[in-house]
Short mmCIF file of C-alpha atoms in Angstrom, two decimals:
data_model
loop_
_atom_site.label_atom_id
_atom_site.label_comp_id
_atom_site.label_asym_id
_atom_site.label_seq_id
_atom_site.Cartn_x
_atom_site.Cartn_y
_atom_site.Cartn_z
CA MET A 24 4.96 26.57 -14.70
CA ASN A 25 7.01 24.15 -12.55
CA LEU A 26 7.78 20.55 -13.46
CA THR A 27 8.42 18.64 -10.23
CA LYS A 28 9.47 15.06 -9.62
CA THR A 29 5.84 14.18 -8.86
CA ASP A 30 4.78 15.80 -12.14
CA PHE A 31 7.46 13.84 -13.99
CA LYS A 32 6.26 10.55 -12.49
CA GLU A 33 2.71 11.39 -13.56
CA TYR A 34 3.96 12.19 -17.07
CA LEU A 35 5.61 8.77 -17.26
CA GLN A 36 2.37 7.10 -16.18
CA CYS A 37 0.01 8.99 -18.49
CA ARG A 38 0.93 11.95 -20.66
CA GLU A 39 -2.65 13.05 -21.27
CA SER A 40 -3.56 13.01 -17.57
CA PHE A 41 -0.35 14.91 -16.77
CA TRP A 42 -1.17 17.60 -19.36
CA LEU A 43 -4.72 17.99 -18.08
CA LYS A 44 -3.56 18.41 -14.50
CA LYS A 45 -1.00 21.06 -15.41
CA LYS A 46 -2.85 22.94 -18.15
CA ARG A 47 -6.53 22.52 -17.26
CA PRO A 48 -6.57 21.91 -13.51
CA GLU A 49 -10.25 22.87 -13.33
CA ASP A 50 -11.06 19.66 -15.27
CA TYR A 51 -8.69 17.46 -13.29
CA LYS A 52 -10.04 15.42 -10.40
CA GLU A 53 -7.49 14.02 -7.99
CA GLY A 54 -7.71 10.32 -7.23
CA GLU A 55 -9.03 9.32 -3.84
CA PHE A 56 -6.52 10.47 -1.23
CA SER A 57 -6.92 7.37 0.88
CA LEU A 58 -5.93 6.94 4.49
CA PHE A 59 -3.44 4.34 3.27
CA LEU A 60 -1.71 6.89 1.03
CA GLU A 61 -1.78 9.40 3.85
CA LYS A 62 -0.09 6.85 6.11
CA LEU A 63 2.61 6.13 3.50
CA ILE A 64 3.40 9.83 3.26
CA ALA A 65 3.58 10.18 7.05
CA ASP A 66 5.81 7.10 7.28
CA GLY A 67 8.10 8.61 4.64
CA TYR A 68 8.53 11.83 6.62
CA GLU A 69 9.25 9.84 9.78
CA VAL A 70 11.94 7.79 8.04
CA GLU A 71 13.55 10.99 6.73
CA GLU A 72 13.75 12.39 10.27
CA TYR A 73 15.66 9.31 11.43
CA VAL A 74 18.03 9.49 8.45
CA HIS A 75 18.78 13.13 9.22
CA LYS A 76 20.41 11.99 12.45
CA LEU A 77 23.12 10.32 10.36
CA PHE A 78 24.05 13.71 8.90
CA PRO A 79 25.02 15.79 11.97
CA GLY A 80 25.02 19.52 11.48
CA GLY A 81 22.51 19.32 8.66
CA VAL A 82 20.42 22.37 7.86
CA ASP A 83 16.70 21.68 7.44
CA LEU A 84 15.21 24.24 5.06
CA GLU A 85 11.62 25.45 5.43
CA GLY A 86 9.50 28.15 3.87
CA ASP A 87 7.89 29.09 0.59
CA GLU A 88 9.48 28.50 -2.81
CA ALA A 89 11.33 31.80 -2.90
CA THR A 90 12.75 31.32 0.61
CA LEU A 91 13.86 27.75 -0.12
CA LEU A 92 15.63 28.78 -3.32
CA GLN A 93 17.34 31.72 -1.64
CA GLU A 94 18.52 29.73 1.41
CA THR A 95 19.76 26.89 -0.79
CA GLU A 96 21.74 29.29 -2.93
CA LYS A 97 23.45 30.74 0.16
CA LEU A 98 24.42 27.36 1.55
CA VAL A 99 25.68 26.04 -1.79
CA ALA A 100 27.72 29.18 -2.41
CA CYS A 101 29.72 28.82 0.79
CA ALA A 102 30.13 25.03 0.75
CA ASP A 103 33.91 25.10 0.38
CA ASN A 104 34.33 27.93 2.83
CA PRO A 105 35.74 26.74 6.20
CA ALA A 106 33.39 29.15 7.94
CA CYS A 107 30.38 27.34 6.46
CA ALA A 108 31.85 23.85 6.85
CA GLY A 109 29.74 22.58 3.96
CA SER A 110 26.81 21.50 6.10
CA PRO A 111 24.44 18.85 4.69
CA ILE A 112 21.27 20.44 3.36
CA PHE A 113 17.85 18.88 3.92
CA GLN A 114 15.30 19.85 1.24
CA ALA A 115 17.81 21.72 -0.92
CA THR A 116 15.69 23.41 -3.59
CA PHE A 117 16.55 24.23 -7.20
CA LYS A 118 14.71 25.63 -10.19
CA THR A 119 15.88 25.92 -13.78
CA ASP A 120 15.04 28.58 -16.34
CA LYS A 121 12.62 26.14 -18.00
CA GLY A 122 10.72 25.49 -14.76
CA LEU A 123 12.24 22.22 -13.61
CA PHE A 124 11.81 22.24 -9.84
CA ILE A 125 13.22 19.87 -7.21
CA LYS A 126 13.61 19.44 -3.49
CA ILE A 127 16.44 17.06 -2.66
CA ASP A 128 16.05 14.96 0.49
CA ILE A 129 19.71 15.35 1.43
CA LEU A 130 22.46 17.24 -0.43
CA ASN A 131 25.91 16.71 1.07
CA PHE A 132 29.14 18.40 -0.03
CA ASN A 133 32.05 16.05 -0.67
CA LYS A 134 35.21 17.94 0.26
CA GLU A 135 37.44 15.51 -1.61
CA THR A 136 35.68 15.68 -4.97
CA LYS A 137 34.43 19.26 -4.48
CA LYS A 138 31.03 18.08 -5.67
CA TRP A 139 27.64 17.60 -4.08
CA ASP A 140 26.35 14.10 -3.39
CA ILE A 141 22.60 13.46 -3.63
CA TYR A 142 20.75 11.20 -1.19
CA GLU A 143 17.16 10.10 -1.91
CA VAL A 144 15.40 8.60 1.13
CA LYS A 145 12.86 5.80 0.63
CA ALA A 146 10.69 4.19 3.31
CA SER A 147 10.71 0.88 1.41
CA SER A 148 12.96 -2.08 2.16
CA GLU A 149 14.35 -2.29 -1.38
CA ILE A 150 15.07 -0.23 -4.47
CA LYS A 151 12.02 -0.46 -6.71
CA THR A 152 12.17 -0.27 -10.49
CA ASP A 153 8.63 -1.25 -11.50
CA VAL A 154 6.21 0.76 -13.60
CA GLN A 155 4.46 2.41 -10.65
CA HIS A 156 7.55 3.07 -8.52
CA ASN A 157 10.93 3.53 -10.16
CA HIS A 158 13.38 4.81 -7.57
CA ILE A 159 16.25 4.94 -10.06
CA LYS A 160 14.30 7.28 -12.34
CA ASP A 161 13.38 9.39 -9.31
CA ILE A 162 16.96 10.06 -8.35
CA THR A 163 18.08 10.37 -11.98
CA PHE A 164 15.51 13.13 -12.40
CA GLN A 165 16.82 14.85 -9.27
CA THR A 166 20.42 14.53 -10.45
CA ILE A 167 19.73 15.88 -13.95
CA VAL A 168 17.71 18.86 -12.70
CA ALA A 169 20.39 19.77 -10.15
CA GLU A 170 23.00 19.66 -12.90
CA ARG A 171 20.81 21.77 -15.20
CA ALA A 172 20.67 24.25 -12.32
CA ARG A 173 24.50 24.34 -12.57
CA ILE A 174 25.19 22.36 -9.41
CA PRO A 175 28.21 20.03 -9.66
CA ILE A 176 26.83 16.62 -8.70
CA GLY A 177 29.09 13.76 -7.66
CA GLU A 178 27.61 10.52 -6.32
CA SER A 179 23.93 9.53 -6.17
CA TYR A 180 22.64 7.42 -3.29
CA ILE A 181 19.33 5.81 -2.36
CA ILE A 182 18.85 5.28 1.37
CA HIS A 183 16.29 2.60 2.21
CA ILE A 184 15.24 0.40 5.11
CA ASN A 185 17.29 -2.71 5.90
CA LYS A 186 14.72 -5.52 5.80
CA GLU A 187 17.01 -7.78 7.87
CA TYR A 188 17.16 -5.38 10.80
CA ARG A 189 15.62 -6.48 14.09
CA ARG A 190 15.39 -4.04 16.95
CA ASP A 191 17.24 -4.87 20.16
CA GLY A 192 17.21 -1.93 22.54
CA GLU A 193 17.96 1.52 21.12
CA LEU A 194 17.75 1.88 17.36
CA ASP A 195 21.07 1.35 15.57
CA LEU A 196 20.56 3.75 12.69
CA ARG A 197 23.60 2.61 10.75
CA GLU A 198 22.26 -0.93 10.77
CA LEU A 199 18.68 0.18 10.20
CA PHE A 200 19.41 1.91 6.89
CA VAL A 201 21.10 0.78 3.69
CA PHE A 202 23.10 3.34 1.70
CA ALA A 203 23.04 2.17 -1.92
CA ASN A 204 25.38 3.95 -4.34
CA VAL A 205 23.38 4.10 -7.58
CA THR A 206 25.67 6.52 -9.43
CA GLU A 207 26.33 4.01 -12.21
CA ASP A 208 22.59 3.31 -12.59
CA VAL A 209 22.00 7.04 -12.92
CA ARG A 210 24.70 7.32 -15.59
CA GLU A 211 23.21 4.44 -17.56
CA GLY A 212 19.69 5.87 -17.43
CA ARG A 213 20.38 9.58 -17.78
CA GLU A 214 20.05 9.70 -21.59
CA GLU A 215 16.58 8.16 -21.43
CA VAL A 216 15.47 10.35 -18.53
CA ASN A 217 16.91 13.46 -20.20
CA SER A 218 14.78 12.69 -23.24
CA GLU A 219 11.69 12.08 -21.08
CA ILE A 220 12.20 15.37 -19.23
CA ASP A 221 12.44 17.24 -22.52
CA GLY A 222 9.29 15.43 -23.69
CA ALA A 223 7.40 16.54 -20.59
CA LEU A 224 8.56 20.15 -21.04
CA ALA A 225 7.58 20.09 -24.71
CA LEU A 226 4.12 18.75 -23.84
CA LEU A 227 3.61 21.64 -21.43
CA GLU A 228 4.23 24.02 -24.32
CA GLN A 229 1.17 22.66 -26.12
CA ASP A 230 -2.06 24.58 -25.64
CA SER A 231 -4.23 21.62 -26.61
CA ILE A 232 -4.10 17.85 -27.00
CA SER A 233 -6.48 15.17 -28.20
CA MET A 234 -9.04 14.53 -25.48
CA THR A 235 -10.62 11.46 -27.08
CA SER A 236 -8.52 8.94 -25.16
CA CYS A 237 -5.33 8.43 -23.18
CA GLY A 238 -2.46 5.95 -23.24
CA CYS A 239 -3.91 4.08 -20.29
CA LEU A 240 -6.50 2.60 -22.63
CA TYR A 241 -3.88 -0.07 -23.33
CA LYS A 242 -3.01 -0.63 -19.67
CA SER A 243 -4.64 -2.90 -17.11
CA ARG A 244 -7.03 -1.32 -14.60
CA ALA A 245 -4.41 -1.33 -11.82
CA GLN A 246 -1.97 0.68 -13.97
CA GLY A 247 -4.48 3.27 -15.22
CA CYS A 248 -4.32 6.97 -14.38
CA ASP A 249 -6.68 8.91 -12.10
CA MET A 250 -8.41 10.44 -15.14
CA PHE A 251 -9.06 7.16 -16.95
CA GLU A 252 -12.85 7.59 -16.89
CA PHE A 253 -12.57 11.20 -18.08
CA PHE A 254 -10.54 10.26 -21.15
CA ASN A 255 -12.23 6.90 -21.77
CA PRO A 256 -15.94 7.27 -20.92
CA GLN A 257 -16.79 4.39 -23.27
CA VAL A 258 -15.10 1.91 -20.90
CA PRO A 259 -17.39 0.49 -18.16
CA LYS A 260 -16.12 0.33 -14.57
CA TYR A 261 -15.76 -3.45 -14.74
CA SER A 262 -14.28 -4.06 -18.16
CA VAL A 263 -11.73 -6.01 -20.19
CA HIS A 264 -9.12 -3.89 -18.37
CA ASN A 265 -9.88 -5.84 -15.20
CA LEU A 266 -9.16 -9.18 -16.86
CA PHE A 267 -6.42 -8.56 -19.38
CA ARG A 268 -3.15 -6.79 -19.95
CA GLY A 269 -0.46 -6.71 -22.60
CA LYS A 270 -1.11 -8.26 -26.02
CA LYS A 271 -4.60 -9.62 -25.26
CA LEU A 272 -5.80 -6.27 -23.98
CA ARG A 273 -4.38 -4.49 -27.02
CA LEU A 274 -6.16 -6.88 -29.37
CA LEU A 275 -9.50 -6.18 -27.71
CA VAL A 276 -9.02 -2.41 -27.47
CA ASP A 277 -8.00 -2.20 -31.13
CA GLU A 278 -11.37 -3.78 -31.93
CA SER A 279 -13.15 -1.32 -29.58
CA ILE A 280 -14.19 -4.20 -27.32
CA PHE A 281 -14.44 -2.87 -23.77
CA LYS A 282 -17.38 -4.73 -22.27
CA ILE A 283 -16.60 -8.25 -21.09
CA THR A 284 -19.90 -9.38 -22.57
CA ASP A 285 -18.68 -8.33 -26.04
CA ILE A 286 -15.61 -10.59 -26.02
CA PRO A 287 -15.90 -13.00 -29.01
CA ASP A 288 -16.56 -16.64 -28.18
CA ASP A 289 -13.41 -17.73 -30.03
CA PHE A 290 -11.10 -15.31 -28.18
CA LYS A 291 -8.32 -17.25 -26.44
CA LEU A 292 -8.78 -17.23 -22.66
CA THR A 293 -7.18 -18.76 -19.61
CA ASP A 294 -9.40 -20.90 -17.39
CA ARG A 295 -9.86 -18.04 -14.93
CA GLN A 296 -10.63 -15.54 -17.68
CA GLU A 297 -13.13 -17.93 -19.21
CA GLU A 298 -14.91 -18.24 -15.86
CA GLN A 299 -15.19 -14.48 -15.47
CA VAL A 300 -16.35 -13.97 -19.06
CA THR A 301 -19.00 -16.68 -18.64
CA LEU A 302 -20.21 -15.07 -15.41
CA GLN A 303 -20.66 -11.69 -17.03
CA LYS A 304 -22.32 -13.04 -20.17
CA THR A 305 -24.79 -15.30 -18.38
CA GLN A 306 -25.16 -13.36 -15.11
CA ILE A 307 -25.57 -16.76 -13.48
CA PRO A 308 -23.33 -17.80 -10.55
CA LEU A 309 -20.97 -20.72 -11.13
CA ILE A 310 -21.42 -22.95 -8.10
CA ASP A 311 -19.80 -26.33 -7.61
CA LYS A 312 -22.12 -27.58 -4.86
CA ALA A 313 -20.27 -30.86 -4.50
CA GLY A 314 -17.00 -28.97 -4.22
CA VAL A 315 -18.38 -26.66 -1.54
CA GLU A 316 -19.79 -29.61 0.41
CA GLU A 317 -16.51 -31.51 0.11
CA THR A 318 -14.52 -28.51 1.32
CA LEU A 319 -16.79 -27.80 4.29
CA SER A 320 -16.91 -31.48 5.25
CA HIS A 321 -13.31 -31.29 6.43
CA LEU A 322 -14.11 -28.67 9.07
CA ARG A 323 -14.28 -29.77 12.69
CA PHE A 324 -16.49 -28.23 15.36
CA PRO A 325 -16.33 -26.06 17.28
CA LEU A 326 -15.52 -23.57 14.55
CA TYR A 327 -13.40 -20.57 15.54
CA PHE A 328 -13.87 -17.57 13.23
CA LEU A 329 -10.80 -15.40 13.79
CA ASP A 330 -9.75 -11.97 12.54
CA TYR A 331 -6.80 -9.74 13.49
CA GLU A 332 -6.18 -6.02 13.26
CA THR A 333 -2.57 -4.87 13.09
CA PHE A 334 -0.43 -1.75 13.26
CA GLY A 335 2.98 -1.22 11.75
CA LYS A 336 5.57 1.30 10.64
CA PRO A 337 8.79 1.01 8.62
CA ILE A 338 10.81 1.75 11.77
CA PRO A 339 10.37 -1.03 14.37
CA LEU A 340 8.70 0.47 17.43
CA LEU A 341 9.38 -2.38 19.86
CA ASP A 342 12.19 -4.80 20.71
CA LYS A 343 12.29 -8.10 18.77
CA TYR A 344 10.43 -6.52 15.85
CA ASN A 345 11.78 -6.38 12.30
CA THR A 346 11.30 -3.38 10.05
CA ASN A 347 7.72 -3.13 8.75
CA GLN A 348 6.60 -5.92 11.11
CA GLN A 349 2.99 -5.65 12.24
CA ILE A 350 1.89 -5.37 15.87
CA VAL A 351 -1.26 -7.47 16.35
CA PHE A 352 -3.36 -5.28 18.63
CA GLN A 353 -6.86 -6.73 18.28
CA PHE A 354 -8.80 -9.87 17.54
CA SER A 355 -12.42 -10.86 17.18
CA LEU A 356 -13.39 -14.49 17.70
CA HIS A 357 -16.79 -16.05 17.05
CA VAL A 358 -17.11 -19.65 18.25
CA LEU A 359 -19.80 -21.76 16.59
CA GLU A 360 -20.77 -25.07 18.21
CA GLU A 361 -22.24 -27.94 16.19
CA ASP A 362 -25.66 -27.36 17.77
CA GLY A 363 -25.68 -23.79 16.47
CA THR A 364 -24.67 -22.05 19.70
CA LEU A 365 -22.66 -18.95 18.88
CA LYS A 366 -20.39 -17.09 21.32
CA HIS A 367 -18.24 -14.04 20.77
CA PHE A 368 -14.91 -13.09 22.36
CA GLU A 369 -12.69 -10.12 21.67
CA TYR A 370 -9.49 -8.40 22.66
CA LEU A 371 -8.23 -4.87 22.11
CA ALA A 372 -4.86 -3.71 23.43
CA GLU A 373 -4.85 -0.41 25.28
CA ASP A 374 -1.08 0.07 25.19
CA MET A 375 1.53 -0.80 22.59
CA GLU A 376 4.23 -2.46 24.69
CA ASN A 377 1.96 -5.21 26.08
CA ALA A 378 -0.32 -5.53 23.07
CA THR A 379 0.67 -9.00 21.92
CA SER A 380 1.28 -10.58 25.33
CA GLY A 381 -2.30 -9.78 26.34
CA LEU A 382 -3.60 -10.90 22.95
CA VAL A 383 -1.89 -14.30 23.04
CA LYS A 384 -3.10 -14.87 26.58
CA ALA A 385 -6.69 -14.14 25.51
CA LEU A 386 -6.39 -16.43 22.49
CA ARG A 387 -5.24 -19.30 24.70
CA GLU A 388 -8.22 -18.75 26.97
CA HIS A 389 -10.78 -18.95 24.16
CA ILE A 390 -9.37 -21.33 21.53
CA GLY A 391 -9.59 -24.95 22.57
CA PRO A 392 -7.44 -27.89 21.45
CA VAL A 393 -10.05 -29.16 18.95
CA GLY A 394 -11.84 -27.38 16.13
CA SER A 395 -11.12 -25.65 12.83
CA ILE A 396 -9.98 -22.04 12.86
CA ILE A 397 -11.59 -20.12 10.02
CA VAL A 398 -10.02 -16.98 8.56
CA TRP A 399 -10.29 -14.98 5.36
CA TYR A 400 -6.95 -14.82 3.48
CA GLU A 401 -4.93 -17.26 5.52
CA SER A 402 -1.44 -16.01 4.64
CA PHE A 403 -2.09 -12.89 6.73
CA GLU A 404 -3.29 -14.61 9.91
CA LYS A 405 -0.76 -17.43 9.57
CA GLY A 406 2.04 -14.94 9.09
CA ARG A 407 1.06 -13.04 12.21
CA ASN A 408 0.78 -16.30 14.17
CA LYS A 409 4.34 -17.24 13.22
CA GLU A 410 5.54 -13.83 14.37
CA LEU A 411 3.61 -14.15 17.64
CA ALA A 412 5.31 -17.52 18.21
CA GLU A 413 8.72 -15.84 17.82
CA LEU A 414 7.80 -12.94 20.07
CA HIS A 415 6.39 -15.29 22.75
CA PRO A 416 8.36 -18.55 22.56
CA GLU A 417 6.54 -19.85 25.64
CA CYS A 418 3.41 -19.95 23.43
CA ARG A 419 5.10 -21.38 20.34
CA ASP A 420 3.38 -24.78 20.53
CA PHE A 421 -0.02 -23.16 20.89
CA MET A 422 0.47 -20.76 17.96
CA GLU A 423 1.81 -23.56 15.73
CA ASP A 424 -1.20 -25.68 16.63
CA VAL A 425 -3.50 -22.80 15.73
CA ASN A 426 -1.82 -22.50 12.33
CA SER A 427 -2.16 -26.24 11.71
CA ARG A 428 -5.94 -25.93 12.08
CA VAL A 429 -6.47 -22.82 9.94
CA PHE A 430 -9.00 -22.98 7.10
CA ASP A 431 -9.24 -20.16 4.56
CA LEU A 432 -12.91 -19.49 3.77
CA MET A 433 -11.87 -17.21 0.91
CA LYS A 434 -10.69 -20.23 -1.11
CA VAL A 435 -14.31 -21.31 -1.60
CA PHE A 436 -14.91 -18.07 -3.49
CA LYS A 437 -11.86 -18.50 -5.64
CA LYS A 438 -12.78 -21.99 -6.81
CA ASP A 439 -16.23 -23.33 -5.99
CA TYR A 440 -18.55 -20.32 -5.67
CA LEU A 441 -18.18 -17.61 -8.31
CA HIS A 442 -20.70 -14.81 -8.76
CA PRO A 443 -20.93 -12.08 -11.42
CA GLY A 444 -21.47 -9.52 -8.66
CA PHE A 445 -18.04 -10.23 -7.18
CA ASN A 446 -16.43 -8.68 -10.29
CA GLY A 447 -13.59 -11.17 -10.24
CA SER A 448 -12.70 -10.61 -6.59
CA ALA A 449 -12.82 -12.96 -3.60
CA SER A 450 -12.45 -10.17 -1.03
CA ILE A 451 -14.93 -10.35 1.83
CA LYS A 452 -15.78 -6.70 1.07
CA LYS A 453 -16.99 -7.86 -2.38
CA VAL A 454 -18.58 -11.17 -1.33
CA LEU A 455 -20.58 -9.96 1.67
CA PRO A 456 -22.78 -7.30 -0.02
CA VAL A 457 -23.71 -9.76 -2.78
CA LEU A 458 -24.60 -12.72 -0.58
CA LEU A 459 -25.78 -10.88 2.53
CA PRO A 460 -26.58 -7.24 1.71
CA GLU A 461 -28.19 -6.77 5.12
CA LEU A 462 -24.72 -6.98 6.68
CA SER A 463 -22.86 -3.81 5.79
CA TYR A 464 -19.74 -1.92 6.84
CA LYS A 465 -21.20 1.34 5.56
CA SER A 466 -22.95 2.17 8.82
CA LEU A 467 -19.72 1.77 10.82
CA ASP A 468 -17.39 4.62 11.72
CA ILE A 469 -14.45 2.33 10.91
CA GLN A 470 -14.78 0.56 7.57
CA ASP A 471 -11.39 -0.95 6.74
CA GLY A 472 -8.08 -2.06 8.20
CA THR A 473 -6.26 1.20 7.49
CA MET A 474 -8.91 3.16 9.34
CA ALA A 475 -8.61 0.68 12.20
CA LEU A 476 -4.85 1.06 12.64
CA THR A 477 -5.10 4.84 12.31
CA GLU A 478 -7.78 5.01 14.96
CA TRP A 479 -5.90 2.68 17.31
CA GLU A 480 -2.87 4.95 17.11
CA ARG A 481 -5.13 7.91 17.90
CA MET A 482 -6.66 5.99 20.81
CA LEU A 483 -3.21 5.49 22.34
CA ALA A 484 -2.11 9.09 21.84
CA LYS A 485 -1.62 11.01 25.08
CA HIS A 486 -3.48 14.05 23.78
CA THR A 487 -6.67 12.06 23.09
CA VAL A 488 -9.20 12.71 25.85
CA ARG A 489 -10.84 9.82 27.70
CA GLU A 490 -14.28 10.21 26.09
CA HIS A 491 -12.74 9.99 22.62
CA LYS A 492 -10.64 7.00 23.63
CA GLU A 493 -13.78 5.16 24.67
CA GLU A 494 -15.56 6.12 21.46
CA ILE A 495 -12.64 4.86 19.35
CA LYS A 496 -12.45 1.67 21.39
CA ASN A 497 -16.13 0.92 20.79
CA ASN A 498 -15.80 1.66 17.08
CA LEU A 499 -12.81 -0.69 16.77
CA LEU A 500 -14.65 -3.48 18.57
CA LYS A 501 -17.70 -3.08 16.33
CA TYR A 502 -15.61 -3.19 13.16
CA CYS A 503 -13.59 -6.27 14.04
CA LYS A 504 -16.68 -8.05 15.36
CA LEU A 505 -18.43 -7.57 12.02
CA ASP A 506 -15.46 -9.16 10.22
CA THR A 507 -15.89 -12.46 12.05
CA LEU A 508 -19.69 -12.28 12.18
CA ALA A 509 -19.63 -11.86 8.40
CA MET A 510 -17.59 -15.06 8.10
CA VAL A 511 -20.09 -16.91 10.32
CA LYS A 512 -23.03 -15.76 8.22
CA ILE A 513 -21.26 -16.57 4.95
CA PHE A 514 -20.43 -20.04 6.28
CA GLU A 515 -24.07 -20.60 7.24
CA PHE A 516 -25.15 -19.35 3.81
CA LEU A 517 -22.88 -21.91 2.18
CA ARG A 518 -24.21 -24.74 4.34
CA LYS A 519 -27.74 -23.98 3.18
#
C-alpha cells in the first residue's frame, strides 16, 4: 500500500479520515470535487509546463507506476555519465520498501556536488505554511522519501509565482518565477516530518481504529476533514464548529455541546457570537429597522446595481496584467429610478484581448454622473475598478468616480438585518433563498462565479462550435442578470 504526498497531507489533517480512505475505501466518500478545485489543479499543471522551459533538455516521464519507476532508475543511474549529461527529470518517481511513493516535480543533477536537487513547483505567489497548505512540509516529505529510496539529495527549492511581475510583451520566465532555496527549512523540519511519516506508516499497519469520532471534532468547520459527518454524526450541519475554534470550541466539545441552542447562557461570547447564538435560540430575526432606514437614506437615485464576472490564471495572459490578476469580462447593470422604473443593461466580451476596453466603454454609456452604485462585497468590485483604471488610464477619472459612489448592500446583513436562516453568513447565496425563495439560482445552468469563468473560457475556445457558443453566452447573461436582479429585489424588500 503506497503512502503518497497527498496521503501524508491527509494524515496531517485527520488521522482517522486518512486511515478510512486507505484501509476501508468502500466507506470513504470523497469531498465535493468542485470546479474551483479542478481549476486549481489545471492551473498548477500549466505553471509546471512554463517552469519546465527553464530546465532545457529535461525529460518528462509518463506512464504507469512500473514504467515511471523503471525510467527514473535509468536516468538516475547515468546522471554522472557524459553520455547522459544528467538531464533534469520531470516527475521523477521513487518508491521505498515500506511503500512511500513520490513523484518529484523537477529533479536536477548538480555536477559540482554530485547530488540531486529537488524543485517543488507551486502555482501560488508565496510559500505557504498554514494548517491547510504547508509547502515546507510538502518538500520535506519529498526530500526524506527520496533519501530513503537511497537518492543523494542536495538542495531543496520551491518555485513559485512572483507576485510583483507584470507582463510586458513576451513572458520573461526568469522574472515570472521565484526560486526559493528552502534547504535550511527542510533540515530544521526533517526530524518532525520523519516522525510524522513513521506515524502514518504505523497507522496503516493497524487493522482497526476507533470509529466513534475523529480529531476534527476539536477543529473549526473550515478545518474539518471530508469525513467529519461520518465520524461525528452527533454534530449538526450548523453547529458550534461554525462559531468557535481553539479553547472555546474545546470547552464546548468536552461537555458534548454541539448544538448552538445548547450553549449555556453564561458561556463567554463575543458580540458576534452572542448575536448568532441568540438567533438560533429564538429563531427570530434581529432587525435594526432604524439602522436599515438610516443606511438606505444615504443612497441617491438613480440606483445602479452592478455585478462583474472575471477570469484569471496565475500566469498573466495579457500585457499590463500582474500574476493572478482578473480579467473583467462581463457585467450586469440594473438601473432603478426613484419612480420605480427599472432598466437592465449588460455586457459580455466575446474575445479576451478587447474584453475590458469594451466593458469600460459600455459602463460609461450606462452609468451617469449621479446616483449610488450598489454592489455585494465591495472590495471585489472596487478592486477591479482600480485595475480597470490602470489598464485604461483615459478612463481613470470615470472609474474613480464610480468607486466613490459604491455602496455595499451586504453590510446591511452583517450589522442591521440578521436572520437565523443565514447561518451566520452574509453571502447573497445565503440571504436570497431566505428572503426571496422565489428567486433561485438552482434552475440556471450556471450557478456560481467559478462556473461562469469556466464557461466563458469554453465559449472563447476555437473548438467550441457556434451553437454551443450561443448557448453558453445566453447562460452567462442569465446568471449575471440574476445577480443584480437579486440585489434589486433585496433592496426593495428592505424598503418595505
